[in-house]
């Protein structure tokens, strides 16, 4: 099963952190720092896998992928396959890309809850439930539509989006 | 702004994110966040906040918590939001609670009701959000509250909901298998779901169920195979393709399941061969995901019943992986190779150069994986190269976790395959020097045992050489700063035992070094204790050799310091040292024989050597000993009187240790004292109290004697376990003599033949690359020379071991005791002390009379026992078993470990208060020592009495 999903930037700022087993806030921070310190010591052109047992305890592997300013990190146990998880990260990023047209770090920061929605469609309770980015997109769009409909009564000021689009 | 969808944020939030993003330091970030928390605290408790605003506050809270700050003040608001009717608000509420809360949080109780309601909602998105919360927030107790709804959802028309309901049920199974055990059949049913997505999701729980209990799912093999076949043949809709691969994630899960089902099952495996072979052929190896599937195929092939054709395909794929430029693929290749060499060891050879490349790769992950592979393929022919490499790597890394792991692997390999003692000691020295504090203490004990015993060759000369080499290396190493404690203990012990043994080094050299150690590591009491005892041994050997003993001034000052030490253990050792120095050569030779650490020490648990004495005393009208259990009334009195915590703690300790053997106590009492069993318990108020006060303080009591016992278990077995053969164990000692002779020859010849092959390879190797040299030493030996020499070597070792064991039965003692303890009711401390105590109870002043005797026993056993204990730690366990009241908890402190049990053995019954005092101030140690020598002789029974020992040891 998947133990944790993290997105952090190259400065070590956490952009998304989701743990599928409950951990205290302090512990989460400790793990995030631990992962970051390992990640930034990795050279270019090396494998995407890290033995994470010293950070996450027995039977944990870590797969990461570096996109522009972001690290995408999945932590999981021996019931998953490293290469497959690497592709799972690919699916996740592809989906984000479809959602935000050329996703960048800012999109992830500013659409915090949407990122969670997307991730929840892919990984559910630590298990991978959907691996097709178009299926995920469909589900997410439907959620957005319905949410917007249910919220139609209270109009939203557009100022925020105006600010973002600069 | 299409990308914004329904996820609106206000300018405030965006500003927050922006300013945090621009923060230059962690402090600045913290300040911004703390500000934000203040703002939110204020705002969030205002009345009548618009829902949209509230939603944003909660998102901000989630964000703050992700950054590591406490947002607990807002949890209740998140909970409230889950009750909202608006889908957007509700979903946000659920998202927040799943991130904020854990299943045991107090607020969960407020959510369960909402979840129940939402699971029944018409809106499938509400249902999904609720299911998401179910996965994270429902614990064992609340499962029944939502279980019926979740079960209904398994048949929901929306496949997304069915999928999530399955996952929720899976989660329940993970949390509490018993609460849903009657429902696991639903997973099987869902396997036939119309929607491939749901089917794929079902594989997750099935994988876990099968991993726990393979046999109940064998019937599904055919179904899984046919599903896999259909998937591989692209029968699923295009929507499930990923990078032109048909549903690769489903294929991977299925292959994992098949690997489990086919493991060791020929019939099941045969069903799988075709489909796995097909996948091997069809799989596109240019894409990442294709390789993922291929890798999974290799895992499957190496797990199921072997099929030559599939193994061949697997080997092909592995070589493709290893030749690839991608580090990821190399990594997978090394991992796969590690799996496959278990079945076909010969394939490692063709990849030797690739493996060496990986070993020298800058990528740490790959390097570690390669070391793992090397660890798996270590043999006696390549152990030197591999362990050498491993240690080099171990020295180069800082990660303590991995350092520990690799150190223990080095030790394990060295113990299993060591080609020579010399090499073993050198290797251990390196491991200790660089990772001494990380390795298990029993490794140190093993090393000491090896140095004391040698490898079991009869050649004393070789043993002496070995010891000399060890002593020399240690004297050299002592020059290094900051050695690990465990290593220092080994060094001190070896120096004490063998430092002066062959006259190379003078006593003053060695004692000087030992004093330096005690001084340099003055805050490590264990090391100091080892050093003190080592000093005592050196001086004792000097006295016994009738040489004049001049105590170095630094040694004298050390002793002065220790005599006043806060540690009672150190104090005791110092007093013992003082006492030994004052004795004459004969007495010292008796209590501290040279090189006697391997001698057998048999514990006379019944103290039968005292029987005559007791009989005599009873005849004179003394009262027999009354066991503690029959003295309960009186104990209460003493309890009552000594309510200080010393007393309480000593009781606590004893109580635990005694608990098990209690019933045996009563039945065994009469044996030695039949004449006087009818004695009424007579309270003797003075002795329990005194005994506690006097014995307790002198006994070091850190926590951990139990730990010690545990860790030392199985130490003996480590050594060449595979080499023992039960057959030889039955042969008698005369025939063994001859066996021994031949085996000696064999051993020598095989070793030399090994050398020859090893050497003869070298020239041809040096012609080419250095890498090839390494490769040859790693792999080359494996196929060419390995077979005959290796086994011959082993056999030789085995027989020599047998010989050693048979005529030096020392290590069988522990096995014997291990075996004997369960067989005959474990006698406990009461039992032990009983005879003595009985007699003392009678005498007018029993302590005075016994003092000398006990003192002697104690000193002697402490002194003699010490080396043996540090050598073969299992004896310790034995002591701990028998002298249940062992108070010595200082886990590394072996010496006192032995001396104390013998103290506690006797006074442990609370009958002998003076004993510990007298241990240091005994009035006439000389006489008593001689008595003790006799006692020892009586106590030491040849273990050949018990032929079963060997069977136990060797079998």
PDB file of N, CA, C and O in Angstrom, chain A residues 81 83-84 87, chain B residues 245 248 252 283-298 317 320-321 324 326 328-329 332:
ATOM      1  N   UNK A  81       5.177  -1.953  -6.920  1.00  0.00           N
ATOM      2  CA  UNK A  81       6.335  -2.135  -7.783  1.00  0.00           C
ATOM      3  C   UNK A  81       6.924  -0.754  -8.080  1.00  0.00           C
ATOM      4  O   UNK A  81       6.213   0.156  -8.465  1.00  0.00           O
ATOM      5  N   UNK A  83       8.802   0.619 -10.374  1.00  0.00           N
ATOM      6  CA  UNK A  83       8.629   1.213 -11.701  1.00  0.00           C
ATOM      7  C   UNK A  83       7.187   1.638 -11.924  1.00  0.00           C
ATOM      8  O   UNK A  83       6.920   2.669 -12.525  1.00  0.00           O
ATOM      9  N   UNK A  84       6.274   0.825 -11.389  1.00  0.00           N
ATOM     10  CA  UNK A  84       4.868   1.157 -11.567  1.00  0.00           C
ATOM     11  C   UNK A  84       4.518   2.433 -10.815  1.00  0.00           C
ATOM     12  O   UNK A  84       3.766   3.272 -11.317  1.00  0.00           O
ATOM     13  N   UNK A  87       5.441   5.356 -12.652  1.00  0.00           N
ATOM     14  CA  UNK A  87       4.437   5.716 -13.645  1.00  0.00           C
ATOM     15  C   UNK A  87       3.207   6.324 -13.017  1.00  0.00           C
ATOM     16  O   UNK A  87       2.519   7.132 -13.624  1.00  0.00           O
TER      17      UNK A  87
ATOM     18  N   UNK B 245       0.158   0.212 -23.297  1.00  0.00           N
ATOM     19  CA  UNK B 245       0.114  -1.070 -22.574  1.00  0.00           C
ATOM     20  C   UNK B 245      -1.312  -1.289 -22.098  1.00  0.00           C
ATOM     21  O   UNK B 245      -1.915  -0.362 -21.557  1.00  0.00           O
ATOM     22  N   UNK B 248      -1.722  -1.872 -17.481  1.00  0.00           N
ATOM     23  CA  UNK B 248      -0.507  -2.427 -16.866  1.00  0.00           C
ATOM     24  C   UNK B 248      -0.597  -2.564 -15.345  1.00  0.00           C
ATOM     25  O   UNK B 248      -0.032  -3.490 -14.781  1.00  0.00           O
ATOM     26  N   UNK B 252       0.180  -5.945 -13.256  1.00  0.00           N
ATOM     27  CA  UNK B 252       1.173  -6.044 -12.183  1.00  0.00           C
ATOM     28  C   UNK B 252       0.556  -6.660 -10.936  1.00  0.00           C
ATOM     29  O   UNK B 252       1.110  -7.579 -10.328  1.00  0.00           O
ATOM     30  N   UNK B 283       5.508  -8.000 -24.087  1.00  0.00           N
ATOM     31  CA  UNK B 283       5.716  -6.760 -23.357  1.00  0.00           C
ATOM     32  C   UNK B 283       6.679  -5.834 -24.064  1.00  0.00           C
ATOM     33  O   UNK B 283       7.717  -6.244 -24.568  1.00  0.00           O
ATOM     34  N   UNK B 284       6.279  -4.588 -24.088  1.00  0.00           N
ATOM     35  CA  UNK B 284       7.091  -3.574 -24.752  1.00  0.00           C
ATOM     36  C   UNK B 284       8.149  -3.091 -23.759  1.00  0.00           C
ATOM     37  O   UNK B 284       7.822  -2.521 -22.727  1.00  0.00           O
ATOM     38  N   UNK B 285       9.408  -3.374 -24.092  1.00  0.00           N
ATOM     39  CA  UNK B 285      10.433  -3.051 -23.111  1.00  0.00           C
ATOM     40  C   UNK B 285      11.013  -1.665 -23.317  1.00  0.00           C
ATOM     41  O   UNK B 285      12.008  -1.306 -22.701  1.00  0.00           O
ATOM     42  N   UNK B 286      10.375  -0.881 -24.186  1.00  0.00           N
ATOM     43  CA  UNK B 286      10.926   0.460 -24.391  1.00  0.00           C
ATOM     44  C   UNK B 286      10.304   1.460 -23.424  1.00  0.00           C
ATOM     45  O   UNK B 286      10.869   2.509 -23.168  1.00  0.00           O
ATOM     46  N   UNK B 287       9.138   1.138 -22.903  1.00  0.00           N
ATOM     47  CA  UNK B 287       8.516   2.091 -21.987  1.00  0.00           C
ATOM     48  C   UNK B 287       8.759   1.668 -20.542  1.00  0.00           C
ATOM     49  O   UNK B 287       8.997   0.507 -20.238  1.00  0.00           O
ATOM     50  N   UNK B 288       8.677   2.640 -19.699  1.00  0.00           N
ATOM     51  CA  UNK B 288       8.881   2.402 -18.276  1.00  0.00           C
ATOM     52  C   UNK B 288       7.884   1.390 -17.737  1.00  0.00           C
ATOM     53  O   UNK B 288       8.245   0.449 -17.038  1.00  0.00           O
ATOM     54  N   UNK B 289       6.633   1.591 -18.108  1.00  0.00           N
ATOM     55  CA  UNK B 289       5.605   0.736 -17.537  1.00  0.00           C
ATOM     56  C   UNK B 289       5.746  -0.695 -18.063  1.00  0.00           C
ATOM     57  O   UNK B 289       5.474  -1.659 -17.353  1.00  0.00           O
ATOM     58  N   UNK B 290       6.208  -0.799 -19.329  1.00  0.00           N
ATOM     59  CA  UNK B 290       6.441  -2.144 -19.867  1.00  0.00           C
ATOM     60  C   UNK B 290       7.484  -2.876 -19.047  1.00  0.00           C
ATOM     61  O   UNK B 290       7.331  -4.057 -18.728  1.00  0.00           O
ATOM     62  N   UNK B 291       8.524  -2.159 -18.683  1.00  0.00           N
ATOM     63  CA  UNK B 291       9.555  -2.776 -17.860  1.00  0.00           C
ATOM     64  C   UNK B 291       9.052  -3.127 -16.465  1.00  0.00           C
ATOM     65  O   UNK B 291       9.491  -4.107 -15.872  1.00  0.00           O
ATOM     66  N   UNK B 292       8.147  -2.298 -15.999  1.00  0.00           N
ATOM     67  CA  UNK B 292       7.562  -2.608 -14.691  1.00  0.00           C
ATOM     68  C   UNK B 292       6.855  -3.958 -14.751  1.00  0.00           C
ATOM     69  O   UNK B 292       6.998  -4.790 -13.851  1.00  0.00           O
ATOM     70  N   UNK B 293       6.115  -4.176 -15.830  1.00  0.00           N
ATOM     71  CA  UNK B 293       5.419  -5.451 -15.981  1.00  0.00           C
ATOM     72  C   UNK B 293       6.427  -6.594 -16.132  1.00  0.00           C
ATOM     73  O   UNK B 293       6.286  -7.658 -15.527  1.00  0.00           O
ATOM     74  N   UNK B 294       7.459  -6.347 -16.924  1.00  0.00           N
ATOM     75  CA  UNK B 294       8.481  -7.386 -17.109  1.00  0.00           C
ATOM     76  C   UNK B 294       9.140  -7.753 -15.783  1.00  0.00           C
ATOM     77  O   UNK B 294       9.350  -8.926 -15.472  1.00  0.00           O
ATOM     78  N   UNK B 295       9.457  -6.724 -15.018  1.00  0.00           N
ATOM     79  CA  UNK B 295      10.073  -6.977 -13.715  1.00  0.00           C
ATOM     80  C   UNK B 295       9.151  -7.839 -12.848  1.00  0.00           C
ATOM     81  O   UNK B 295       9.575  -8.784 -12.192  1.00  0.00           O
ATOM     82  N   UNK B 296       7.876  -7.500 -12.903  1.00  0.00           N
ATOM     83  CA  UNK B 296       6.919  -8.264 -12.108  1.00  0.00           C
ATOM     84  C   UNK B 296       6.858  -9.711 -12.600  1.00  0.00           C
ATOM     85  O   UNK B 296       6.673 -10.640 -11.811  1.00  0.00           O
ATOM     86  N   UNK B 297       7.016  -9.894 -13.905  1.00  0.00           N
ATOM     87  CA  UNK B 297       7.048 -11.254 -14.443  1.00  0.00           C
ATOM     88  C   UNK B 297       8.236 -12.026 -13.856  1.00  0.00           C
ATOM     89  O   UNK B 297       8.104 -13.197 -13.493  1.00  0.00           O
ATOM     90  N   UNK B 298       9.392 -11.371 -13.775  1.00  0.00           N
ATOM     91  CA  UNK B 298      10.569 -12.051 -13.224  1.00  0.00           C
ATOM     92  C   UNK B 298      10.303 -12.445 -11.775  1.00  0.00           C
ATOM     93  O   UNK B 298      10.601 -13.557 -11.348  1.00  0.00           O
ATOM     94  N   UNK B 317      15.689 -10.838 -19.816  1.00  0.00           N
ATOM     95  CA  UNK B 317      15.212  -9.509 -19.420  1.00  0.00           C
ATOM     96  C   UNK B 317      16.184  -8.876 -18.427  1.00  0.00           C
ATOM     97  O   UNK B 317      16.501  -7.686 -18.526  1.00  0.00           O
ATOM     98  N   UNK B 320      19.033  -7.431 -20.114  1.00  0.00           N
ATOM     99  CA  UNK B 320      18.655  -6.183 -20.776  1.00  0.00           C
ATOM    100  C   UNK B 320      18.610  -5.037 -19.754  1.00  0.00           C
ATOM    101  O   UNK B 320      19.076  -3.938 -20.013  1.00  0.00           O
ATOM    102  N   UNK B 321      18.037  -5.325 -18.600  1.00  0.00           N
ATOM    103  CA  UNK B 321      17.957  -4.304 -17.544  1.00  0.00           C
ATOM    104  C   UNK B 321      19.354  -3.839 -17.155  1.00  0.00           C
ATOM    105  O   UNK B 321      19.625  -2.659 -17.029  1.00  0.00           O
ATOM    106  N   UNK B 324      21.139  -1.653 -19.537  1.00  0.00           N
ATOM    107  CA  UNK B 324      20.504  -0.375 -19.838  1.00  0.00           C
ATOM    108  C   UNK B 324      21.283   0.789 -19.213  1.00  0.00           C
ATOM    109  O   UNK B 324      22.038   0.607 -18.265  1.00  0.00           O
ATOM    110  N   UNK B 326      19.691   3.338 -17.974  1.00  0.00           N
ATOM    111  CA  UNK B 326      18.858   3.908 -16.926  1.00  0.00           C
ATOM    112  C   UNK B 326      19.194   3.285 -15.571  1.00  0.00           C
ATOM    113  O   UNK B 326      19.258   2.067 -15.418  1.00  0.00           O
ATOM    114  N   UNK B 328      17.355   3.351 -13.053  1.00  0.00           N
ATOM    115  CA  UNK B 328      16.172   2.663 -12.535  1.00  0.00           C
ATOM    116  C   UNK B 328      16.158   1.208 -12.988  1.00  0.00           C
ATOM    117  O   UNK B 328      15.875   0.305 -12.212  1.00  0.00           O
ATOM    118  N   UNK B 329      16.453   1.024 -14.261  1.00  0.00           N
ATOM    119  CA  UNK B 329      16.416  -0.343 -14.774  1.00  0.00           C
ATOM    120  C   UNK B 329      17.544  -1.181 -14.195  1.00  0.00           C
ATOM    121  O   UNK B 329      17.362  -2.358 -13.886  1.00  0.00           O
ATOM    122  N   UNK B 332      16.406  -2.281 -10.886  1.00  0.00           N
ATOM    123  CA  UNK B 332      15.453  -3.378 -10.977  1.00  0.00           C
ATOM    124  C   UNK B 332      16.180  -4.658 -11.396  1.00  0.00           C
ATOM    125  O   UNK B 332      15.844  -5.753 -10.934  1.00  0.00           O
TER     126      UNK B 332
END
